[in-house]
Amino acid sequence: MVLHRPHLTCAGIAFALYLHHLVSAIEVPLDLPQPPTITKQSVKDYIVDPRDNIFIECEAKGNPVPTFSWTRNGKFFNVAKDPKVSMRRRSGTLVIDFHSGGRPEDYEGEYQCFARNDYGTALSSKIHLQVSKSPLWPKEKVDVIEVDEGAPLSLQCNPPPGLPSPVIFWMSSSMEPIHQDKRVSQGQNGDLYFSNVMLQDAQTDYSCNARFHFTHTIQQKNPYTLKVKTKKPHNETSLRNHTDMYSARGVTETTPSFMYPYGTSSSQMVLRGVDLLLECIASGVPAPDIMWYKKGGELPAGKTKLENFNKALRISNVSEEDSGEYFCLASNKMGSIRHTISVRVKAAPYWLDEPQNLILAPGEDGRLVCRANGNPKPAIQWLVNGEPIEASPPNPSREVAGDTIVFRDTQIGSSAVYQCNASNEHGYLLANAFVSVLDVPPRILAPRNQLIKVIQYNRTRLDCPFFGSPIPTLRWFKNGQGNTLDGGNYKAHENGSLEMNMARKEDQGIYTCVATNILGKAEAQVRLEVKDPTRIVRGPEDQVVKRGSMPRLHCRVKHDPTLKLTVTWLKDDAPLYIGNRMKKEEDGLTIYGVAEKDQGDYTCVASTELDKDSAKAYLTVLERPDRPRDLELTDLAERSVRLTWIPGDDNNSPITDYIVQFEEDRFQPGTWHNHSRYPGSINSAVLSLSPYVNYQFRVIAVNDVGSSLPSVPSERYQTNGARPEINPTGVQGAGTQKNNMEITWTPLNATQAYGPNLRYIVRWRRRDPRGSWYNETVKTPRHVVWNTPIYVPYEIKVQAENDFGRAPEPDTVIGYSGEDLESLAKGLREYQVVRGEPGRANSRLPPQKVTGVLLPMSQRVGDVGRKHSRNPKAAPTDVRIRVLNSTAIALTWTRVHLDTIQGQLKEYRAYFWRDSSLLKNLWVSKKRQYVSFPGDRNRGIVSRLFPYSNYKLEMVVTNGRGDGPRSEVKEFPTPEGGTSSPGFPAPRAGAGTAPYLRIRQPNLESINLEWDHPEHPNGVLTGYNLRYQAFNGSKTGRTLVENFSPNQTRFTLQRTDPISRYRFFLRARTQVGDGETIVEESPALLNEDTNGSSIWDIRALANSNWANITWSHNYSAGTDFVVKYITSNKTEKSIPVKAQTPSSVQLANLTPGMVYKLWVFPIWSSPSEHSYITFTTSSAYTKNHVDIATQGWFIGLMCAIALLVLILLIVCFIKRSRGGKYPVRDNKDEHLNPEDKNVEDGSFDYSDEDNKPLPNSQTSLDGTIKQQESDDSLVDYGEGGEGQFNEDGSFIGQYTVKKDKEETEGNESSEATSPVNAIYSLA
């Protein structure tokens, strides 16, 4: 962090700008009579654009308001006579308007403005008006220039004279800039100089261009064309100024000579205050170098600058001390010459004492002083009201003495404006100063009751501008005290300001300024308030961060609370744009997902209306390096090659390593392999190569952030083949069946094959020196030997071979043929029919048809093994157990005879299981475990046992086939041990998931502790011991101890200090001793070093897959938080939470039945390791069920369905009414008489007289409607019997008894009963 000191204040800056006014003349208020004063005028040499109107400025003040007149070329200029000329109102500015035509050149000349009122006349300077000119280039024919190679050449520009002078530059006719260097360059006069001409100079033409300022036009001269005569025209060369280039071209090398200026010496005159430009251009082969010196001393320090490839020396703001002799030295390897330039500095007039306005009271004396200097010394001329003082009326109170006018006993009416003109041959100065004779009592010009605010310990001033004639005396007083304030911390100035060197708090108060002269007095009050300075107490610090991280730049400010504070941020000294990735806060700036573009200087600027403070820090963003590029293969050899690359940008993190990878296109094309690794300080390496590989390389750069992208691959390089130099590794021989041996090995890779057609020669024989070798050549890394005896050792060799030859003789390894695995499988199959039906597996029979009793599977396999397999035949004997401690035992046993192994001895195994706990009602897992003891041994140790438990143990010996018979079961108890941590499994228990010691802070006054009983007490639990101590930073309080009974698992601590945190040590205790200690700390109180803000009462209301989180805090409003949670399987997530009331957030997509740790902390902070709570989601998704019958949507749906059914039924009835009569009879078996149409017959006529049968139906002989397709009957779908009908007869004829339907062949059409058809019928 860089704090910018000294502290800057706005008042301090204004004060510095004001100091030069403290001794200036007192201004006359404009409401008092006074002569004119020129306030604004055009420059002396005034060049105007001919396309615009002309404005010649002249403004003045005075009382009465001045009137203006002009002279042109020394004669009165009558503005009223020229319609194009006007004068601005209440101003003397001339406006010459050309909108209606006219030539601006007609108004060129020398203008002077006169401002007059009753008390005198003021003059402006003489303004020389000129119109800008941009004349055309004269037409000329430019011939081809022939020049010898190596000769000097200058191409003249000679631009047309413009006003102001044009800017010159050289280009080709195709508008390409001419390349310039120490051999070819442009002089100050615009010419183009060649120190020596080369053949390539003829490849383009050369055109001089002039750019005119006012017209913004560029004029181009006809181009020059060069023809270079050379002795070797066909020898191409591309290097310029190469030392061997000239001799190679046949060009004679020459000593330097000056092209400009000519000769060995010259002189130059320059005016004081302007820039001096000295120039030396020399020819020669090779092109000379130019150096500058001053005779008798050094070049002016801090004012000199070399330009135009050292051919020009610029001295800025020349003064008389810069006169003298300067010389330039031109040198090449052939010699050197020098040119001396004598510099003379002249000076136009400049002021030593410029006359100031003089205000006198009647009878007072005074003087005007006009002193100027120059070279030559200027002449002084006095004028009064624009006329030479010699020609003015005599004034006995005035005396002219050279550069001074003395006034004595002046009287009212003597007011006038005096002009002083200082001139020499290089220019002139004109100054106006009036003499005003007034009789005015004191007056205060400042506003009444001013309020001045200043930063403590800063310099300040209190202003009290005043006026009076005679000039009043002014005194300052504080808080009405009688002592005048002047001296010590105070300094009173003549213009009425009171300056304080250092404003202190005790300097606050009311200050009174009193102005007094013989005519009276005036006073004013100024109130001073001293404010505390604005200070950045914690500014940003230089940081080095990785890309994508979240850096925070601090800016904590302390300021006066009565002043409004504004905090702004700058990046690289420009205002910082706060986008979506940045968050500006009260005390800092956070950048989310920092990127490379965020790197730079960050400045925090804290400002008030009075002062500001700033602090700067540099943020460095680390990224993975850029990929290496431009890979090149050199030094090609049979077994090596040099790889060179150009490193990419390290992106602020130094490259530590380079990884060289290769790819080959035969064995694994497209797959890249690591070849070698090199330090980050090199970019070239010799790579070892293998024969017969078509290599392609790429390079990856590595820094602390990560690895770069791979480089673009290099070109391929093919090495020649050779015979293999190594044989396969990992050769093994083992049987997969009882009559074979499978030989396998690790094949050679692409860099080990060394040649085409890689193959392997496999040799084997029984382990007998007299045995003969068998061999086979294969290409795959596997060969099976058949018809081998059971479990017999073999000697095996595998040798690599390609088309170039064989590898060296391989080593011999021992392998074994197969064991009798099929016997075990056969035995198991036979056992399926033990005591059952022959040839049928018991699993295929119903349970009641299986005879005999099935034995346990372990016993069955053991029986089969003993009967059919070649497992070990004997079990370890004399197994003895010695208890070492509560968790370990020592075993010894008698080894089995090797003849009983029936194969290769693998290991001894001790199977053990926890049978019970010595504590009552404690469930234990009886899972069997085992410990292996490889090799032929007779002792070992079994550890990780549970204390205070009963165990059982048995032993076996194993070979490649499996376990042998088990030994006798041994029982043993483990003694009581120390407990595990409360709520945690015992050491070496290796099982169980336990909750945590939970610490909650419901408020700032208390802390609640809760723990669980040990999952494995390891003995009889006698109680708990709790030790705790308060701590704050590195300070710790005394340790307090609490003891609890075995059943107590809660404790509440009443805090005495709400700021400090607490550290707790909890352990359980048995009769043997204490268990492991849990150490936890109370949640951290964040920002406790500044304001004691903290978070407490964090609560989680969890369901199966979500949880509501709430908390309390006393941070400031607007504070954003982060909720971080982690599962028991270490999955971590963070959620930002915006400021809200109350503080809460819902966590979604949680895992049912999972234990979570959760932290809550402000977004600018980080979580404390122990300031978390835990919660557990429920094991299954549950939801409160409601009665669907009471839901509004369900009731509405049912009503809609009922309404729809009702409408359909009504349609059906309407449709039925069109179908004829429906008989209602008492006797359901009686047939309806087709001729019965009377009401007495019991029939009801529901139809009109003209009622017709329904479409698509047929009429039967008895007048009824015959169905084309039979109706479905309820009887058809029932159990038989007669149909049932309602008494109203509404469905008679739709459903009939089956026998009636047969007799009548149906009464109705099926369409009449279809709701769909009924709806269609309505249409």
PDB file of C-alpha atoms in Angstrom, residues 417-545:
ATOM      1  CA  VAL A 417      -4.227  57.041 -17.113  1.00  0.00           C
ATOM      2  CA  TYR A 418      -0.499  56.842 -17.707  1.00  0.00           C
ATOM      3  CA  GLN A 419       1.115  54.554 -20.277  1.00  0.00           C
ATOM      4  CA  CYS A 420       4.668  53.267 -20.140  1.00  0.00           C
ATOM      5  CA  ASN A 421       6.183  52.086 -23.446  1.00  0.00           C
ATOM      6  CA  ALA A 422       9.477  50.137 -23.256  1.00  0.00           C
ATOM      7  CA  SER A 423      10.902  49.278 -26.700  1.00  0.00           C
ATOM      8  CA  ASN A 424      14.009  48.146 -28.538  1.00  0.00           C
ATOM      9  CA  GLU A 425      14.693  46.707 -31.982  1.00  0.00           C
ATOM     10  CA  HIS A 426      13.222  43.322 -31.032  1.00  0.00           C
ATOM     11  CA  GLY A 427       9.878  44.503 -29.668  1.00  0.00           C
ATOM     12  CA  TYR A 428       8.034  46.649 -27.187  1.00  0.00           C
ATOM     13  CA  LEU A 429       5.994  46.565 -23.968  1.00  0.00           C
ATOM     14  CA  LEU A 430       3.009  48.774 -23.170  1.00  0.00           C
ATOM     15  CA  ALA A 431       1.458  49.068 -19.713  1.00  0.00           C
ATOM     16  CA  ASN A 432      -1.454  51.181 -18.425  1.00  0.00           C
ATOM     17  CA  ALA A 433      -1.573  52.467 -14.838  1.00  0.00           C
ATOM     18  CA  PHE A 434      -4.076  55.004 -13.615  1.00  0.00           C
ATOM     19  CA  VAL A 435      -3.747  57.591 -10.858  1.00  0.00           C
ATOM     20  CA  SER A 436      -7.031  58.103  -9.035  1.00  0.00           C
ATOM     21  CA  VAL A 437      -7.461  60.808  -6.378  1.00  0.00           C
ATOM     22  CA  LEU A 438     -10.357  59.837  -4.089  1.00  0.00           C
ATOM     23  CA  ASP A 439     -11.721  60.763  -0.665  1.00  0.00           C
ATOM     24  CA  VAL A 440     -13.536  57.586   0.537  1.00  0.00           C
ATOM     25  CA  PRO A 441     -14.202  56.264   4.080  1.00  0.00           C
ATOM     26  CA  PRO A 442     -13.312  52.579   4.764  1.00  0.00           C
ATOM     27  CA  ARG A 443     -15.549  49.824   3.417  1.00  0.00           C
ATOM     28  CA  ILE A 444     -15.351  46.019   3.664  1.00  0.00           C
ATOM     29  CA  LEU A 445     -15.751  44.388   0.257  1.00  0.00           C
ATOM     30  CA  ALA A 446     -16.263  40.802   1.481  1.00  0.00           C
ATOM     31  CA  PRO A 447     -19.672  39.288   2.321  1.00  0.00           C
ATOM     32  CA  ARG A 448     -20.788  39.622   5.914  1.00  0.00           C
ATOM     33  CA  ASN A 449     -20.459  36.744   8.429  1.00  0.00           C
ATOM     34  CA  GLN A 450     -18.278  34.464   6.327  1.00  0.00           C
ATOM     35  CA  LEU A 451     -17.781  30.836   7.394  1.00  0.00           C
ATOM     36  CA  ILE A 452     -14.330  29.397   6.782  1.00  0.00           C
ATOM     37  CA  LYS A 453     -13.680  25.659   7.276  1.00  0.00           C
ATOM     38  CA  VAL A 454     -10.169  24.346   7.503  1.00  0.00           C
ATOM     39  CA  ILE A 455      -8.521  21.011   8.219  1.00  0.00           C
ATOM     40  CA  GLN A 456      -6.635  20.801  11.491  1.00  0.00           C
ATOM     41  CA  TYR A 457      -2.913  21.653  11.286  1.00  0.00           C
ATOM     42  CA  ASN A 458      -3.313  23.037   7.773  1.00  0.00           C
ATOM     43  CA  ARG A 459      -2.336  26.471   6.569  1.00  0.00           C
ATOM     44  CA  THR A 460      -5.268  28.790   6.017  1.00  0.00           C
ATOM     45  CA  ARG A 461      -6.207  32.430   5.566  1.00  0.00           C
ATOM     46  CA  LEU A 462      -9.141  34.644   6.470  1.00  0.00           C
ATOM     47  CA  ASP A 463      -9.994  37.188   3.787  1.00  0.00           C
ATOM     48  CA  CYS A 464     -11.155  40.693   4.510  1.00  0.00           C
ATOM     49  CA  PRO A 465     -10.845  42.741   1.295  1.00  0.00           C
ATOM     50  CA  PHE A 466     -11.304  46.441   1.977  1.00  0.00           C
ATOM     51  CA  PHE A 467     -11.056  49.835   0.333  1.00  0.00           C
ATOM     52  CA  GLY A 468     -10.762  53.439   1.385  1.00  0.00           C
ATOM     53  CA  SER A 469      -8.877  56.582   0.541  1.00  0.00           C
ATOM     54  CA  PRO A 470      -6.632  57.311   2.254  1.00  0.00           C
ATOM     55  CA  ILE A 471      -5.747  53.597   2.402  1.00  0.00           C
ATOM     56  CA  PRO A 472      -7.177  52.306   5.689  1.00  0.00           C
ATOM     57  CA  THR A 473      -5.195  50.347   8.253  1.00  0.00           C
ATOM     58  CA  LEU A 474      -6.647  46.917   9.030  1.00  0.00           C
ATOM     59  CA  ARG A 475      -6.436  44.965  12.249  1.00  0.00           C
ATOM     60  CA  TRP A 476      -7.711  41.515  13.254  1.00  0.00           C
ATOM     61  CA  PHE A 477      -9.249  40.458  16.587  1.00  0.00           C
ATOM     62  CA  LYS A 478     -10.474  37.078  17.868  1.00  0.00           C
ATOM     63  CA  ASN A 479     -13.642  36.556  19.910  1.00  0.00           C
ATOM     64  CA  GLY A 480     -13.852  40.295  20.657  1.00  0.00           C
ATOM     65  CA  GLN A 481     -10.481  40.393  22.434  1.00  0.00           C
ATOM     66  CA  GLY A 482      -8.512  43.614  22.323  1.00  0.00           C
ATOM     67  CA  ASN A 483      -5.177  42.188  21.192  1.00  0.00           C
ATOM     68  CA  THR A 484      -4.290  42.579  17.529  1.00  0.00           C
ATOM     69  CA  LEU A 485      -3.545  39.295  15.790  1.00  0.00           C
ATOM     70  CA  ASP A 486      -0.165  39.612  14.129  1.00  0.00           C
ATOM     71  CA  GLY A 487       2.911  37.525  14.811  1.00  0.00           C
ATOM     72  CA  GLY A 488       3.464  33.954  15.960  1.00  0.00           C
ATOM     73  CA  ASN A 489       0.936  31.722  14.241  1.00  0.00           C
ATOM     74  CA  TYR A 490      -0.691  34.725  12.590  1.00  0.00           C
ATOM     75  CA  LYS A 491       0.473  37.003   9.785  1.00  0.00           C
ATOM     76  CA  ALA A 492      -1.583  40.013   8.615  1.00  0.00           C
ATOM     77  CA  HIS A 493      -1.133  41.044   4.964  1.00  0.00           C
ATOM     78  CA  GLU A 494      -1.594  44.515   3.472  1.00  0.00           C
ATOM     79  CA  ASN A 495      -4.543  43.428   1.365  1.00  0.00           C
ATOM     80  CA  GLY A 496      -6.496  42.485   4.503  1.00  0.00           C
ATOM     81  CA  SER A 497      -5.900  38.716   4.668  1.00  0.00           C
ATOM     82  CA  LEU A 498      -4.962  37.026   7.921  1.00  0.00           C
ATOM     83  CA  GLU A 499      -2.736  34.023   7.364  1.00  0.00           C
ATOM     84  CA  MET A 500      -2.426  31.113   9.842  1.00  0.00           C
ATOM     85  CA  ASN A 501       0.588  28.858   9.560  1.00  0.00           C
ATOM     86  CA  MET A 502      -1.189  26.002  11.363  1.00  0.00           C
ATOM     87  CA  ALA A 503      -4.857  25.859  12.252  1.00  0.00           C
ATOM     88  CA  ARG A 504      -5.498  24.165  15.572  1.00  0.00           C
ATOM     89  CA  LYS A 505      -8.664  23.253  17.391  1.00  0.00           C
ATOM     90  CA  GLU A 506      -8.148  26.151  19.797  1.00  0.00           C
ATOM     91  CA  ASP A 507      -8.047  28.529  16.825  1.00  0.00           C
ATOM     92  CA  GLN A 508     -11.757  28.024  16.230  1.00  0.00           C
ATOM     93  CA  GLY A 509     -13.873  31.055  16.853  1.00  0.00           C
ATOM     94  CA  ILE A 510     -15.100  34.355  15.476  1.00  0.00           C
ATOM     95  CA  TYR A 511     -12.537  36.724  13.973  1.00  0.00           C
ATOM     96  CA  THR A 512     -13.210  40.428  13.415  1.00  0.00           C
ATOM     97  CA  CYS A 513     -11.385  42.604  10.875  1.00  0.00           C
ATOM     98  CA  VAL A 514     -11.494  46.398  11.413  1.00  0.00           C
ATOM     99  CA  ALA A 515     -10.475  48.855   8.647  1.00  0.00           C
ATOM    100  CA  THR A 516      -9.769  52.454   9.798  1.00  0.00           C
ATOM    101  CA  ASN A 517      -8.750  55.735   8.155  1.00  0.00           C
ATOM    102  CA  ILE A 518      -9.274  59.408   8.973  1.00  0.00           C
ATOM    103  CA  LEU A 519     -12.771  59.282   7.528  1.00  0.00           C
ATOM    104  CA  GLY A 520     -14.066  56.421   9.716  1.00  0.00           C
ATOM    105  CA  LYS A 521     -13.930  52.657  10.153  1.00  0.00           C
ATOM    106  CA  ALA A 522     -15.631  49.451   8.930  1.00  0.00           C
ATOM    107  CA  GLU A 523     -15.586  45.926  10.292  1.00  0.00           C
ATOM    108  CA  ALA A 524     -16.670  42.372   9.376  1.00  0.00           C
ATOM    109  CA  GLN A 525     -16.730  39.012  11.128  1.00  0.00           C
ATOM    110  CA  VAL A 526     -15.392  35.662   9.922  1.00  0.00           C
ATOM    111  CA  ARG A 527     -16.177  32.398  11.714  1.00  0.00           C
ATOM    112  CA  LEU A 528     -13.464  29.730  11.598  1.00  0.00           C
ATOM    113  CA  GLU A 529     -14.179  26.011  12.093  1.00  0.00           C
ATOM    114  CA  VAL A 530     -11.296  23.545  12.389  1.00  0.00           C
ATOM    115  CA  LYS A 531     -12.147  20.047  11.143  1.00  0.00           C
ATOM    116  CA  ASP A 532     -10.489  16.694  11.681  1.00  0.00           C
ATOM    117  CA  PRO A 533      -8.457  15.523   8.700  1.00  0.00           C
ATOM    118  CA  THR A 534      -9.592  12.750   6.412  1.00  0.00           C
ATOM    119  CA  ARG A 535      -7.320   9.757   6.859  1.00  0.00           C
ATOM    120  CA  ILE A 536      -7.252   6.293   5.336  1.00  0.00           C
ATOM    121  CA  VAL A 537      -6.471   4.179   8.389  1.00  0.00           C
ATOM    122  CA  ARG A 538      -6.372   0.932   6.444  1.00  0.00           C
ATOM    123  CA  GLY A 539      -5.705   1.206   2.769  1.00  0.00           C
ATOM    124  CA  PRO A 540      -5.379  -1.393   0.034  1.00  0.00           C
ATOM    125  CA  GLU A 541      -2.310  -3.571   0.065  1.00  0.00           C
ATOM    126  CA  ASP A 542      -0.352  -5.043  -2.803  1.00  0.00           C
ATOM    127  CA  GLN A 543      -1.813  -8.459  -3.572  1.00  0.00           C
ATOM    128  CA  VAL A 544      -0.870 -11.340  -5.780  1.00  0.00           C
ATOM    129  CA  VAL A 545      -3.969 -13.414  -6.527  1.00  0.00           C
TER     130      VAL A 545
END
